[in-house]
Each structure stands twice: as structure tokens, then as C-alpha cells.
PDB file of C-alpha atoms in Angstrom:
ATOM      1  CA  MET A   1       1.388   8.153 -18.808  1.00 80.00           C
ATOM      2  CA  LYS A   2      -1.915   6.840 -17.423  1.00 93.00           C
ATOM      3  CA  LYS A   3      -3.024   7.390 -13.823  1.00 96.00           C
ATOM      4  CA  VAL A   4      -3.470   5.180 -10.763  1.00 97.00           C
ATOM      5  CA  VAL A   5      -6.616   5.459  -8.626  1.00 97.00           C
ATOM      6  CA  ILE A   6      -5.695   4.866  -4.973  1.00 97.00           C
ATOM      7  CA  VAL A   7      -8.476   3.985  -2.534  1.00 97.00           C
ATOM      8  CA  GLY A   8      -7.788   3.708   1.165  1.00 93.00           C
ATOM      9  CA  GLU A   9      -6.670   5.169   4.451  1.00 94.00           C
ATOM     10  CA  LEU A  10      -4.959   8.474   5.176  1.00 96.00           C
ATOM     11  CA  LEU A  11      -3.391   8.204   8.612  1.00 95.00           C
ATOM     12  CA  ILE A  12      -1.224  10.049  11.049  1.00 95.00           C
ATOM     13  CA  ASP A  13       1.674   7.758  11.935  1.00 91.00           C
ATOM     14  CA  MET A  14       3.256   8.245  15.331  1.00 93.00           C
ATOM     15  CA  ILE A  15       6.544   6.323  15.035  1.00 91.00           C
ATOM     16  CA  SER A  16       8.828   5.772  18.009  1.00 92.00           C
ATOM     17  CA  GLU A  17      12.195   7.490  17.725  1.00 89.00           C
ATOM     18  CA  GLU A  18      14.022   4.535  19.285  1.00 89.00           C
ATOM     19  CA  TYR A  19      14.009   0.884  18.270  1.00 89.00           C
ATOM     20  CA  VAL A  20      11.818  -1.050  20.711  1.00 88.00           C
ATOM     21  CA  ASP A  21      10.657  -4.654  20.993  1.00 85.00           C
ATOM     22  CA  ASP A  22       7.404  -3.524  22.580  1.00 87.00           C
ATOM     23  CA  LEU A  23       5.525  -0.253  22.094  1.00 91.00           C
ATOM     24  CA  SER A  24       5.142   0.152  25.853  1.00 91.00           C
ATOM     25  CA  GLU A  25       8.902   0.749  25.980  1.00 89.00           C
ATOM     26  CA  ALA A  26       8.769   3.724  23.569  1.00 91.00           C
ATOM     27  CA  ARG A  27       9.018   7.208  25.094  1.00 93.00           C
ATOM     28  CA  VAL A  28       9.247   9.650  22.162  1.00 95.00           C
ATOM     29  CA  PHE A  29       7.278   9.554  18.910  1.00 94.00           C
ATOM     30  CA  ARG A  30       7.581  11.517  15.679  1.00 91.00           C
ATOM     31  CA  ARG A  31       4.535  12.473  13.614  1.00 92.00           C
ATOM     32  CA  TYR A  32       4.277  11.576   9.919  1.00 89.00           C
ATOM     33  CA  PHE A  33       1.523  12.130   7.378  1.00 92.00           C
ATOM     34  CA  ALA A  34       1.128   8.550   6.258  1.00 89.00           C
ATOM     35  CA  GLY A  35      -1.135   5.621   5.591  1.00 91.00           C
ATOM     36  CA  SER A  36      -0.249   3.427   2.636  1.00 89.00           C
ATOM     37  CA  PRO A  37      -2.390   5.357   0.088  1.00 94.00           C
ATOM     38  CA  GLY A  38      -0.925   8.710   1.085  1.00 93.00           C
ATOM     39  CA  ASN A  39       2.627   7.380   0.945  1.00 91.00           C
ATOM     40  CA  LEU A  40       1.932   5.749  -2.399  1.00 94.00           C
ATOM     41  CA  ALA A  41       0.442   8.926  -3.864  1.00 95.00           C
ATOM     42  CA  VAL A  42       3.509  10.965  -2.877  1.00 92.00           C
ATOM     43  CA  ASN A  43       5.875   8.304  -4.195  1.00 91.00           C
ATOM     44  CA  LEU A  44       4.060   8.039  -7.525  1.00 95.00           C
ATOM     45  CA  LYS A  45       4.113  11.807  -7.930  1.00 94.00           C
ATOM     46  CA  SER A  46       7.888  11.799  -7.446  1.00 89.00           C
ATOM     47  CA  LEU A  47       8.075   9.293 -10.321  1.00 91.00           C
ATOM     48  CA  ASN A  48       5.894  11.545 -12.540  1.00 92.00           C
ATOM     49  CA  ILE A  49       2.847   9.290 -12.255  1.00 94.00           C
ATOM     50  CA  GLU A  50      -0.425  11.074 -11.497  1.00 95.00           C
ATOM     51  CA  PRO A  51      -2.258   9.596  -8.477  1.00 96.00           C
ATOM     52  CA  VAL A  52      -6.028   9.915  -8.050  1.00 96.00           C
ATOM     53  CA  LEU A  53      -6.570   9.673  -4.293  1.00 96.00           C
ATOM     54  CA  LEU A  54      -9.964   8.717  -2.833  1.00 97.00           C
ATOM     55  CA  ALA A  55      -9.863   8.905   0.953  1.00 97.00           C
ATOM     56  CA  SER A  56     -11.265  10.595   4.066  1.00 97.00           C
ATOM     57  CA  VAL A  57      -9.729  12.728   6.830  1.00 97.00           C
ATOM     58  CA  GLY A  58     -11.189  14.463   9.856  1.00 97.00           C
ATOM     59  CA  ASN A  59     -12.189  18.102  10.175  1.00 96.00           C
ATOM     60  CA  ASP A  60      -9.378  18.666  12.654  1.00 96.00           C
ATOM     61  CA  SER A  61      -5.813  19.943  12.762  1.00 97.00           C
ATOM     62  CA  PHE A  62      -4.338  16.664  11.577  1.00 97.00           C
ATOM     63  CA  GLY A  63      -6.790  16.399   8.675  1.00 97.00           C
ATOM     64  CA  LYS A  64      -6.252  19.995   7.581  1.00 97.00           C
ATOM     65  CA  GLY A  65      -2.502  19.590   7.937  1.00 97.00           C
ATOM     66  CA  TYR A  66      -2.590  16.434   5.842  1.00 97.00           C
ATOM     67  CA  LEU A  67      -4.474  18.217   3.047  1.00 97.00           C
ATOM     68  CA  ARG A  68      -1.969  21.099   3.111  1.00 96.00           C
ATOM     69  CA  TRP A  69       0.895  18.611   2.926  1.00 95.00           C
ATOM     70  CA  LEU A  70      -0.601  16.840  -0.093  1.00 96.00           C
ATOM     71  CA  LYS A  71      -1.184  20.151  -1.862  1.00 96.00           C
ATOM     72  CA  GLU A  72       2.455  21.099  -1.224  1.00 94.00           C
ATOM     73  CA  LYS A  73       3.324  17.855  -3.042  1.00 93.00           C
ATOM     74  CA  ASN A  74       1.072  18.967  -5.950  1.00 94.00           C
ATOM     75  CA  ILE A  75      -1.360  16.120  -5.357  1.00 95.00           C
ATOM     76  CA  ASP A  76      -5.030  16.645  -6.243  1.00 93.00           C
ATOM     77  CA  THR A  77      -7.141  16.532  -3.060  1.00 95.00           C
ATOM     78  CA  SER A  78     -10.545  17.026  -4.694  1.00 94.00           C
ATOM     79  CA  PHE A  79     -11.636  13.432  -4.011  1.00 96.00           C
ATOM     80  CA  ILE A  80     -10.694  13.496  -0.305  1.00 97.00           C
ATOM     81  CA  ARG A  81     -13.676  13.788   2.021  1.00 96.00           C
ATOM     82  CA  ILE A  82     -13.557  15.883   5.200  1.00 96.00           C
ATOM     83  CA  ALA A  83     -15.583  13.842   7.707  1.00 96.00           C
ATOM     84  CA  ASP A  84     -17.076  14.541  11.132  1.00 93.00           C
ATOM     85  CA  GLN A  85     -14.730  12.117  12.870  1.00 95.00           C
ATOM     86  CA  PRO A  86     -11.144  12.587  14.038  1.00 97.00           C
ATOM     87  CA  THR A  87      -8.373  11.820  11.559  1.00 97.00           C
ATOM     88  CA  SER A  88      -7.229   8.227  12.079  1.00 97.00           C
ATOM     89  CA  ILE A  89      -3.954   7.666  13.947  1.00 96.00           C
ATOM     90  CA  VAL A  90      -1.607   4.668  14.101  1.00 93.00           C
ATOM     91  CA  ILE A  91       1.079   4.344  16.778  1.00 94.00           C
ATOM     92  CA  ILE A  92       4.047   2.359  15.424  1.00 90.00           C
ATOM     93  CA  SER A  93       7.341   1.040  16.724  1.00 90.00           C
ATOM     94  CA  LYS A  94      10.486   1.898  14.792  1.00 84.00           C
ATOM     95  CA  SER A  95      11.708  -1.433  13.466  1.00 76.00           C
ATOM     96  CA  LYS A  96      14.204  -3.261  11.283  1.00 72.00           C
ATOM     97  CA  ASP A  97      11.641  -6.048  10.861  1.00 72.00           C
ATOM     98  CA  THR A  98       7.840  -6.081  11.260  1.00 73.00           C
ATOM     99  CA  PRO A  99       6.779  -3.162  13.490  1.00 79.00           C
ATOM    100  CA  GLN A 100       4.144  -3.280  16.217  1.00 84.00           C
ATOM    101  CA  PHE A 101       1.205  -0.956  15.682  1.00 89.00           C
ATOM    102  CA  ILE A 102      -1.909   0.258  17.461  1.00 90.00           C
ATOM    103  CA  PRO A 103      -4.665   1.735  15.221  1.00 92.00           C
ATOM    104  CA  ILE A 104      -6.973   4.475  16.514  1.00 94.00           C
ATOM    105  CA  ARG A 105      -9.540   4.670  13.731  1.00 94.00           C
ATOM    106  CA  GLY A 106     -11.774   7.609  12.896  1.00 95.00           C
ATOM    107  CA  ALA A 107     -12.379   9.259   9.547  1.00 97.00           C
ATOM    108  CA  ASP A 108     -10.531   6.749   7.354  1.00 96.00           C
ATOM    109  CA  TYR A 109     -13.478   4.333   6.978  1.00 95.00           C
ATOM    110  CA  LEU A 110     -16.032   7.095   6.217  1.00 96.00           C
ATOM    111  CA  LEU A 111     -15.226   6.782   2.538  1.00 94.00           C
ATOM    112  CA  GLU A 112     -17.852   7.867   0.004  1.00 93.00           C
ATOM    113  CA  LEU A 113     -18.144   7.992  -3.768  1.00 94.00           C
ATOM    114  CA  PRO A 114     -17.695  11.418  -5.370  1.00 92.00           C
ATOM    115  CA  GLU A 115     -20.721  13.054  -6.995  1.00 90.00           C
ATOM    116  CA  ASP A 116     -19.460  11.917 -10.387  1.00 92.00           C
ATOM    117  CA  PRO A 117     -17.810   8.508  -9.828  1.00 91.00           C
ATOM    118  CA  ASP A 118     -16.895   8.196 -13.516  1.00 93.00           C
ATOM    119  CA  SER A 119     -14.570  11.180 -13.119  1.00 92.00           C
ATOM    120  CA  LEU A 120     -12.295   8.998 -10.967  1.00 92.00           C
ATOM    121  CA  PHE A 121     -11.474   6.778 -13.909  1.00 94.00           C
ATOM    122  CA  MET A 122     -10.415   9.295 -16.562  1.00 93.00           C
ATOM    123  CA  LYS A 123      -7.189   8.004 -18.225  1.00 95.00           C
ATOM    124  CA  VAL A 124      -6.668   5.433 -15.467  1.00 96.00           C
ATOM    125  CA  ALA A 125      -4.802   2.128 -15.861  1.00 97.00           C
ATOM    126  CA  PHE A 126      -4.960   0.711 -12.319  1.00 98.00           C
ATOM    127  CA  LEU A 127      -7.253   0.755  -9.293  1.00 98.00           C
ATOM    128  CA  HIS A 128      -5.167   0.285  -6.139  1.00 98.00           C
ATOM    129  CA  LEU A 129      -7.007  -0.973  -3.074  1.00 96.00           C
ATOM    130  CA  THR A 130      -5.811  -1.780   0.447  1.00 94.00           C
ATOM    131  CA  SER A 131      -7.578  -3.934   3.033  1.00 94.00           C
ATOM    132  CA  TRP A 132      -8.373  -0.973   5.300  1.00 94.00           C
ATOM    133  CA  PRO A 133     -11.386   0.401   3.381  1.00 94.00           C
ATOM    134  CA  LEU A 134     -12.706  -3.159   3.037  1.00 95.00           C
ATOM    135  CA  SER A 135     -12.701  -3.687   6.789  1.00 95.00           C
ATOM    136  CA  MET A 136     -15.585  -1.410   7.801  1.00 94.00           C
ATOM    137  CA  LYS A 137     -18.724   0.227   6.431  1.00 94.00           C
ATOM    138  CA  PRO A 138     -19.383   2.567   4.693  1.00 95.00           C
ATOM    139  CA  ALA A 139     -15.937   2.325   3.072  1.00 96.00           C
ATOM    140  CA  ARG A 140     -16.467  -1.347   2.186  1.00 96.00           C
ATOM    141  CA  GLU A 141     -19.662  -0.611   0.258  1.00 96.00           C
ATOM    142  CA  THR A 142     -17.915   2.226  -1.579  1.00 96.00           C
ATOM    143  CA  ALA A 143     -15.034  -0.078  -2.494  1.00 96.00           C
ATOM    144  CA  LYS A 144     -17.403  -2.758  -3.799  1.00 96.00           C
ATOM    145  CA  ILE A 145     -18.980  -0.258  -6.188  1.00 96.00           C
ATOM    146  CA  LEU A 146     -15.554   0.890  -7.369  1.00 97.00           C
ATOM    147  CA  LEU A 147     -14.479  -2.695  -8.044  1.00 96.00           C
ATOM    148  CA  LYS A 148     -17.493  -3.202 -10.297  1.00 96.00           C
ATOM    149  CA  MET A 149     -16.847   0.089 -12.088  1.00 96.00           C
ATOM    150  CA  ALA A 150     -13.186  -0.770 -12.641  1.00 96.00           C
ATOM    151  CA  ALA A 151     -14.082  -4.136 -14.158  1.00 93.00           C
ATOM    152  CA  LYS A 152     -16.537  -2.506 -16.587  1.00 94.00           C
ATOM    153  CA  LYS A 153     -13.981   0.131 -17.601  1.00 94.00           C
ATOM    154  CA  ASP A 154     -11.180  -2.418 -18.125  1.00 93.00           C
ATOM    155  CA  VAL A 155      -9.138  -0.854 -15.308  1.00 97.00           C
ATOM    156  CA  LYS A 156      -6.823  -3.431 -13.728  1.00 98.00           C
ATOM    157  CA  ILE A 157      -7.414  -4.053 -10.031  1.00 98.00           C
ATOM    158  CA  CYS A 158      -4.404  -4.302  -7.713  1.00 98.00           C
ATOM    159  CA  LEU A 159      -4.759  -5.401  -4.091  1.00 98.00           C
ATOM    160  CA  ASP A 160      -2.557  -4.684  -1.102  1.00 96.00           C
ATOM    161  CA  PRO A 161      -3.885  -7.526   1.110  1.00 95.00           C
ATOM    162  CA  ASN A 162      -2.615  -6.023   4.367  1.00 92.00           C
ATOM    163  CA  PHE A 163      -5.251  -7.919   6.359  1.00 93.00           C
ATOM    164  CA  ARG A 164      -5.201  -7.744  10.150  1.00 93.00           C
ATOM    165  CA  GLU A 165      -8.210  -9.085  12.032  1.00 91.00           C
ATOM    166  CA  LEU A 166      -8.151  -6.327  14.665  1.00 88.00           C
ATOM    167  CA  LEU A 167      -9.014  -3.773  11.946  1.00 91.00           C
ATOM    168  CA  TRP A 168     -12.232  -5.507  10.845  1.00 93.00           C
ATOM    169  CA  GLU A 169     -15.622  -4.859  12.342  1.00 89.00           C
ATOM    170  CA  LYS A 170     -16.758  -7.596  14.708  1.00 88.00           C
ATOM    171  CA  GLY A 171     -18.888 -10.306  13.148  1.00 87.00           C
ATOM    172  CA  HIS A 172     -17.589  -9.808   9.605  1.00 90.00           C
ATOM    173  CA  ASP A 173     -15.473 -12.525   7.982  1.00 93.00           C
ATOM    174  CA  GLY A 174     -12.713 -10.441   6.457  1.00 94.00           C
ATOM    175  CA  ARG A 175     -10.746 -13.418   5.222  1.00 96.00           C
ATOM    176  CA  ALA A 176     -13.706 -14.771   3.256  1.00 96.00           C
ATOM    177  CA  PHE A 177     -14.417 -11.327   1.814  1.00 96.00           C
ATOM    178  CA  LEU A 178     -10.828 -10.896   0.614  1.00 96.00           C
ATOM    179  CA  LYS A 179     -10.839 -14.345  -0.969  1.00 97.00           C
ATOM    180  CA  GLU A 180     -14.053 -13.510  -2.799  1.00 96.00           C
ATOM    181  CA  ILE A 181     -12.723 -10.330  -4.408  1.00 96.00           C
ATOM    182  CA  MET A 182      -9.426 -11.980  -5.379  1.00 97.00           C
ATOM    183  CA  LYS A 183     -11.114 -13.409  -8.466  1.00 96.00           C
ATOM    184  CA  SER A 184     -11.083  -9.870  -9.913  1.00 96.00           C
ATOM    185  CA  VAL A 185      -7.499  -9.005  -8.947  1.00 98.00           C
ATOM    186  CA  TYR A 186      -4.850  -8.494 -11.633  1.00 98.00           C
ATOM    187  CA  LEU A 187      -1.997  -8.226  -9.119  1.00 98.00           C
ATOM    188  CA  ALA A 188      -1.603  -8.698  -5.376  1.00 98.00           C
ATOM    189  CA  LYS A 189       1.506  -7.814  -3.379  1.00 97.00           C
ATOM    190  CA  PRO A 190       1.280  -9.562  -0.016  1.00 97.00           C
ATOM    191  CA  SER A 191       4.014  -9.885   2.568  1.00 94.00           C
ATOM    192  CA  LEU A 192       4.667 -13.083   4.497  1.00 95.00           C
ATOM    193  CA  ASP A 193       2.827 -11.540   7.457  1.00 94.00           C
ATOM    194  CA  ASP A 194      -0.158 -10.635   5.273  1.00 95.00           C
ATOM    195  CA  SER A 195      -0.267 -14.171   3.887  1.00 97.00           C
ATOM    196  CA  PHE A 196      -0.077 -15.723   7.351  1.00 97.00           C
ATOM    197  CA  HIS A 197      -2.956 -13.571   8.617  1.00 96.00           C
ATOM    198  CA  ILE A 198      -5.124 -14.563   5.629  1.00 97.00           C
ATOM    199  CA  PHE A 199      -4.221 -18.227   5.095  1.00 97.00           C
ATOM    200  CA  GLY A 200      -2.438 -19.387   8.251  1.00 97.00           C
ATOM    201  CA  LYS A 201       0.954 -21.060   8.406  1.00 97.00           C
ATOM    202  CA  GLY A 202       2.510 -21.997   5.078  1.00 97.00           C
ATOM    203  CA  SER A 203       5.571 -21.784   2.857  1.00 97.00           C
ATOM    204  CA  PRO A 204       6.121 -18.892   0.427  1.00 97.00           C
ATOM    205  CA  GLU A 205       5.435 -21.220  -2.495  1.00 97.00           C
ATOM    206  CA  ARG A 206       2.199 -22.383  -0.894  1.00 98.00           C
ATOM    207  CA  TYR A 207       1.066 -18.806  -0.282  1.00 98.00           C
ATOM    208  CA  VAL A 208       1.617 -17.972  -3.960  1.00 98.00           C
ATOM    209  CA  GLU A 209      -0.403 -21.048  -4.961  1.00 98.00           C
ATOM    210  CA  LEU A 210      -3.260 -20.010  -2.670  1.00 98.00           C
ATOM    211  CA  PHE A 211      -3.473 -16.466  -4.043  1.00 98.00           C
ATOM    212  CA  HIS A 212      -3.574 -17.893  -7.574  1.00 98.00           C
ATOM    213  CA  SER A 213      -6.187 -20.470  -6.571  1.00 98.00           C
ATOM    214  CA  TYR A 214      -8.577 -17.693  -5.545  1.00 98.00           C
ATOM    215  CA  GLY A 215      -8.108 -15.967  -8.896  1.00 98.00           C
ATOM    216  CA  VAL A 216      -5.224 -13.506  -8.508  1.00 98.00           C
ATOM    217  CA  GLU A 217      -3.449 -13.278 -11.867  1.00 98.00           C
ATOM    218  CA  ASN A 218      -0.035 -12.033 -10.694  1.00 98.00           C
ATOM    219  CA  VAL A 219       1.439 -12.462  -7.211  1.00 98.00           C
ATOM    220  CA  VAL A 220       4.399 -10.518  -5.829  1.00 98.00           C
ATOM    221  CA  LEU A 221       5.186 -11.984  -2.413  1.00 98.00           C
ATOM    222  CA  THR A 222       7.683  -9.945  -0.400  1.00 94.00           C
ATOM    223  CA  LEU A 223       9.903 -12.036   1.895  1.00 92.00           C
ATOM    224  CA  GLY A 224      11.674  -9.370   3.951  1.00 87.00           C
ATOM    225  CA  ALA A 225      15.414  -9.988   4.067  1.00 84.00           C
ATOM    226  CA  GLU A 226      14.964 -12.983   1.741  1.00 90.00           C
ATOM    227  CA  GLY A 227      13.787 -10.828  -1.163  1.00 91.00           C
ATOM    228  CA  VAL A 228      10.714 -11.336  -3.350  1.00 95.00           C
ATOM    229  CA  LEU A 229       8.920 -14.280  -4.965  1.00 98.00           C
ATOM    230  CA  ILE A 230       7.062 -13.341  -8.165  1.00 98.00           C
ATOM    231  CA  SER A 231       4.604 -15.467 -10.124  1.00 98.00           C
ATOM    232  CA  ASN A 232       2.284 -14.963 -13.097  1.00 98.00           C
ATOM    233  CA  GLY A 233       0.679 -18.374 -12.606  1.00 96.00           C
ATOM    234  CA  ARG A 234       2.908 -20.040 -15.204  1.00 97.00           C
ATOM    235  CA  THR A 235       6.417 -18.873 -14.308  1.00 97.00           C
ATOM    236  CA  SER A 236       7.925 -17.886 -10.983  1.00 97.00           C
ATOM    237  CA  MET A 237      11.096 -15.989 -10.088  1.00 97.00           C
ATOM    238  CA  HIS A 238      12.916 -15.235  -6.855  1.00 96.00           C
ATOM    239  CA  ILE A 239      14.906 -12.014  -6.598  1.00 93.00           C
ATOM    240  CA  PRO A 240      17.093 -11.112  -3.604  1.00 89.00           C
ATOM    241  CA  ALA A 241      16.622  -8.147  -1.293  1.00 81.00           C
ATOM    242  CA  PHE A 242      18.506  -5.137  -2.685  1.00 81.00           C
ATOM    243  CA  ALA A 243      18.896  -3.160   0.574  1.00 70.00           C
ATOM    244  CA  LYS A 244      22.451  -3.331   1.938  1.00 74.00           C
ATOM    245  CA  ASN A 245      21.995  -1.208   5.063  1.00 66.00           C
ATOM    246  CA  VAL A 246      18.668  -1.648   6.869  1.00 68.00           C
ATOM    247  CA  VAL A 247      17.851   1.579   8.723  1.00 63.00           C
ATOM    248  CA  ASP A 248      14.046   1.471   9.010  1.00 58.00           C
ATOM    249  CA  THR A 249      11.549  -0.732   7.157  1.00 65.00           C
ATOM    250  CA  THR A 250       8.671   1.753   7.522  1.00 68.00           C
ATOM    251  CA  GLY A 251       7.280   2.714   4.108  1.00 72.00           C
ATOM    252  CA  ALA A 252       9.138  -0.017   2.217  1.00 79.00           C
ATOM    253  CA  GLY A 253       5.948  -1.672   0.988  1.00 84.00           C
ATOM    254  CA  ASP A 254       4.531   1.583  -0.362  1.00 88.00           C
ATOM    255  CA  ALA A 255       7.813   2.334  -2.119  1.00 90.00           C
ATOM    256  CA  PHE A 256       7.757  -1.143  -3.653  1.00 92.00           C
ATOM    257  CA  TRP A 257       4.275  -0.526  -5.028  1.00 95.00           C
ATOM    258  CA  SER A 258       5.475   2.749  -6.556  1.00 92.00           C
ATOM    259  CA  GLY A 259       8.357   1.204  -8.479  1.00 93.00           C
ATOM    260  CA  LEU A 260       6.118  -1.685  -9.477  1.00 96.00           C
ATOM    261  CA  TYR A 261       3.498   0.661 -10.951  1.00 97.00           C
ATOM    262  CA  TYR A 262       6.147   2.647 -12.753  1.00 95.00           C
ATOM    263  CA  GLY A 263       7.400  -0.493 -14.455  1.00 95.00           C
ATOM    264  CA  LEU A 264       3.929  -1.734 -15.362  1.00 97.00           C
ATOM    265  CA  LEU A 265       2.979   1.652 -16.833  1.00 96.00           C
ATOM    266  CA  GLN A 266       6.159   1.528 -18.918  1.00 94.00           C
ATOM    267  CA  GLY A 267       5.006  -1.781 -20.364  1.00 95.00           C
ATOM    268  CA  PHE A 268       7.353  -4.014 -18.336  1.00 96.00           C
ATOM    269  CA  ASP A 269       6.195  -7.507 -17.435  1.00 96.00           C
ATOM    270  CA  VAL A 270       5.520  -8.235 -13.771  1.00 97.00           C
ATOM    271  CA  PHE A 271       9.030  -9.658 -13.218  1.00 97.00           C
ATOM    272  CA  ASP A 272      10.928  -6.611 -14.474  1.00 95.00           C
ATOM    273  CA  ALA A 273       8.436  -4.242 -12.838  1.00 96.00           C
ATOM    274  CA  ALA A 274       8.991  -6.031  -9.509  1.00 95.00           C
ATOM    275  CA  LYS A 275      12.742  -5.432  -9.814  1.00 94.00           C
ATOM    276  CA  LEU A 276      12.055  -1.682  -9.921  1.00 92.00           C
ATOM    277  CA  GLY A 277       9.710  -2.070  -6.957  1.00 93.00           C
ATOM    278  CA  ASN A 278      12.392  -3.907  -5.043  1.00 90.00           C
ATOM    279  CA  ALA A 279      14.861  -1.134  -5.844  1.00 89.00           C
ATOM    280  CA  ALA A 280      12.456   1.552  -4.593  1.00 88.00           C
ATOM    281  CA  ALA A 281      11.888  -0.425  -1.379  1.00 87.00           C
ATOM    282  CA  ALA A 282      15.654  -0.721  -0.857  1.00 84.00           C
ATOM    283  CA  PHE A 283      16.048   3.039  -1.233  1.00 81.00           C
ATOM    284  CA  ARG A 284      13.334   3.668   1.373  1.00 80.00           C
ATOM    285  CA  ILE A 285      14.744   1.086   3.809  1.00 78.00           C
ATOM    286  CA  GLU A 286      18.193   2.703   3.652  1.00 70.00           C
ATOM    287  CA  HIS A 287      16.872   6.226   4.403  1.00 61.00           C
ATOM    288  CA  GLU A 288      15.554   7.113   7.849  1.00 59.00           C
ATOM    289  CA  ASP A 289      13.974  10.327   6.546  1.00 55.00           C
ATOM    290  CA  LYS A 290      10.805   9.075   4.844  1.00 59.00           C
ATOM    291  CA  SER A 291      10.187  12.485   3.267  1.00 63.00           C
ATOM    292  CA  VAL A 292      13.113  11.988   0.873  1.00 66.00           C
ATOM    293  CA  PRO A 293      11.578  11.528  -2.631  1.00 70.00           C
ATOM    294  CA  LEU A 294      12.164   8.294  -4.497  1.00 77.00           C
ATOM    295  CA  PRO A 295      14.890   8.618  -7.134  1.00 69.00           C
ATOM    296  CA  GLU A 296      13.986   8.783 -10.800  1.00 73.00           C
ATOM    297  CA  PHE A 297      13.806   5.752 -13.076  1.00 69.00           C
ATOM    298  CA  SER A 298      17.463   5.778 -14.134  1.00 70.00           C
ATOM    299  CA  GLN A 299      18.647   5.543 -10.513  1.00 73.00           C
ATOM    300  CA  LEU A 300      16.111   2.842  -9.644  1.00 74.00           C
ATOM    301  CA  LYS A 301      17.343   0.870 -12.640  1.00 73.00           C
ATOM    302  CA  ILE A 302      20.934   1.108 -11.362  1.00 71.00           C
ATOM    303  CA  ILE A 303      19.894  -0.080  -7.887  1.00 72.00           C
ATOM    304  CA  ALA A 304      18.023  -3.005  -9.482  1.00 70.00           C
ATOM    305  CA  GLU A 305      20.937  -3.978 -11.716  1.00 75.00           C
ATOM    306  CA  MET A 306      23.399  -3.832  -8.817  1.00 74.00           C
ATOM    307  CA  GLY A 307      21.023  -5.865  -6.658  1.00 63.00           C
ATOM    308  CA  MET A 308      20.636  -8.588  -9.269  1.00 78.00           C
ATOM    309  CA  THR A 309      24.390  -8.954  -9.802  1.00 73.00           C
ATOM    310  CA  SER A 310      25.568  -8.784  -6.184  1.00 65.00           C
TER     311      SER A 310
END
């Protein structure tokens, strides 16, 4: 099976142990090695897909601990830079909906190309990119080079458009930048919140139209408890949420991406691949312990089939 190059932020998540409406109400936090790219890499590995992780951590206890953790998961860390800034931290509220978060950024945006950039793309099918490395230099310049390389090598570009204005450097129009690179994107998986922060108020159908209008080929719009809206620009499909018992939504998006990639690498179309993604997200939502590996394909398929018939 081909590989997935993942470019983005490795973070330390500090998640409140209790459900709170406001982070100021939280008293106890639990530490997780996280950030969407790190979560995705671990999830893909559990599905026997090889991740190629390009990221940056600090030369501190958190950064060293993160690298040890990835190695314990048998993930290649050779493309992870150790930078002279603290490892980035995000403080997050435990939530059954959209959590509050406070980013404390350090090493994550100090992303650089490896000495041999071509080595990133050996036997690779997809380049996965989040909005975080696009939000600040030098990571943004690195990402721009990788986008051009991916296009030349016929590697499909997938975008997690998790745009939040507070992450972007002052004076830079992040929305315009995202819209510009969408013309190269094979697949984007926004949430309703992501879409609102990029385009403003709109309906799910309108958001899908807007992503397509800027050039995105396939759109998988997650709707929270309302499920997922999928479109390839010609046909659209709504599938319901598969989770029956919402425990914690943290990590659901990364799990969705993992099942989605598994399906695409198996040759599924975007609709059937999204059903596997939805099943992986349901599994993560129903488990408070985010270290539990995603189940193998056969179990994800059962979750998807049960979700479609219920």
C-alpha cells in the first residue's frame, strides 16, 4: 500500500478532565501527545498505512517525549526537526461538541524541508496538509514548495482547512491564501466551524459549492451530530453520524481522515471511503481513552454498515 505524507503541527494537548463551558472553569488537565498530524500518523499506522511525518518539535522534555512516543508506535521520525523553540502546546476543554482551545505556539511553525526533499515522496499517494503550517513563516514557505513538488509528482493533495484567524500571523490574509491553494486540492474535509471561519455564515450545501468553486475536486463536509455531506462536484450524498454514545469528540476529525485514507488507498470512491472515515470517527468519539488504536478494516466496515442501516 502506498504512503501518506503528513505535513503539520505536533502539539502537546492539555485537555480538561471535566466537561466545561469555559476553559477558565477547568481545574485539572491531562497531557496528550497530539496535534492533528501526530494523531493521524498514529491512526494510519494502526491501519497498516505508512505515514511520512514532516514536522517540528522543541529541544525540550515535551519534544523528546513526543519523539519517544512516536518511535514506540513504530513511526519514522527522521523528517521531524528538533528546533530551538519550546514544543507547541494547546489547552483544550473536554467537550461533546466544539471544544474551546488556547494555542501556545513554539516549534510547530519552524518547519523546514529535509536535505533531500524528493525522499519524502517515495511511493506516496497523498500529501496531507493542515492550515497550521500555512499560518506562519517559515512553515508556510516550506508548504508552498511541497505543494509544487506534489503536483509535479502526481501526488494528490488533501487539505484539512482547520482555519482559525488567531493562529495566523498578523497582516497576512489567511482566507485568501487558503482559497488560492484550493485550486490544487484533490480533497478537502472541512467541518461546519472550519467553513464558517473561511466563508462566513452559510448552509452546508452552500459551503460545499464554495469549496468546489475555488477548485477543490472532492469535498467531505462533516456536520457533527448531523453526519457528513460528501460531494465530487457532480453527485452529493448525505450520510448520518454513526456514533451512538458521544463521550468525547476530541480526535474525531483525525480518525475520520484515517478511515478516509484507508478507503481511498483501497481504491474506494470518495463516498465509500467517507463511510469508513465516519466509522473511524464514531469509534474515537465513543472512547474516552484516545490511545486506543483504531480497529482494523473489517470492524470499521461493520460500524459503517450498521450506521447506514440504523
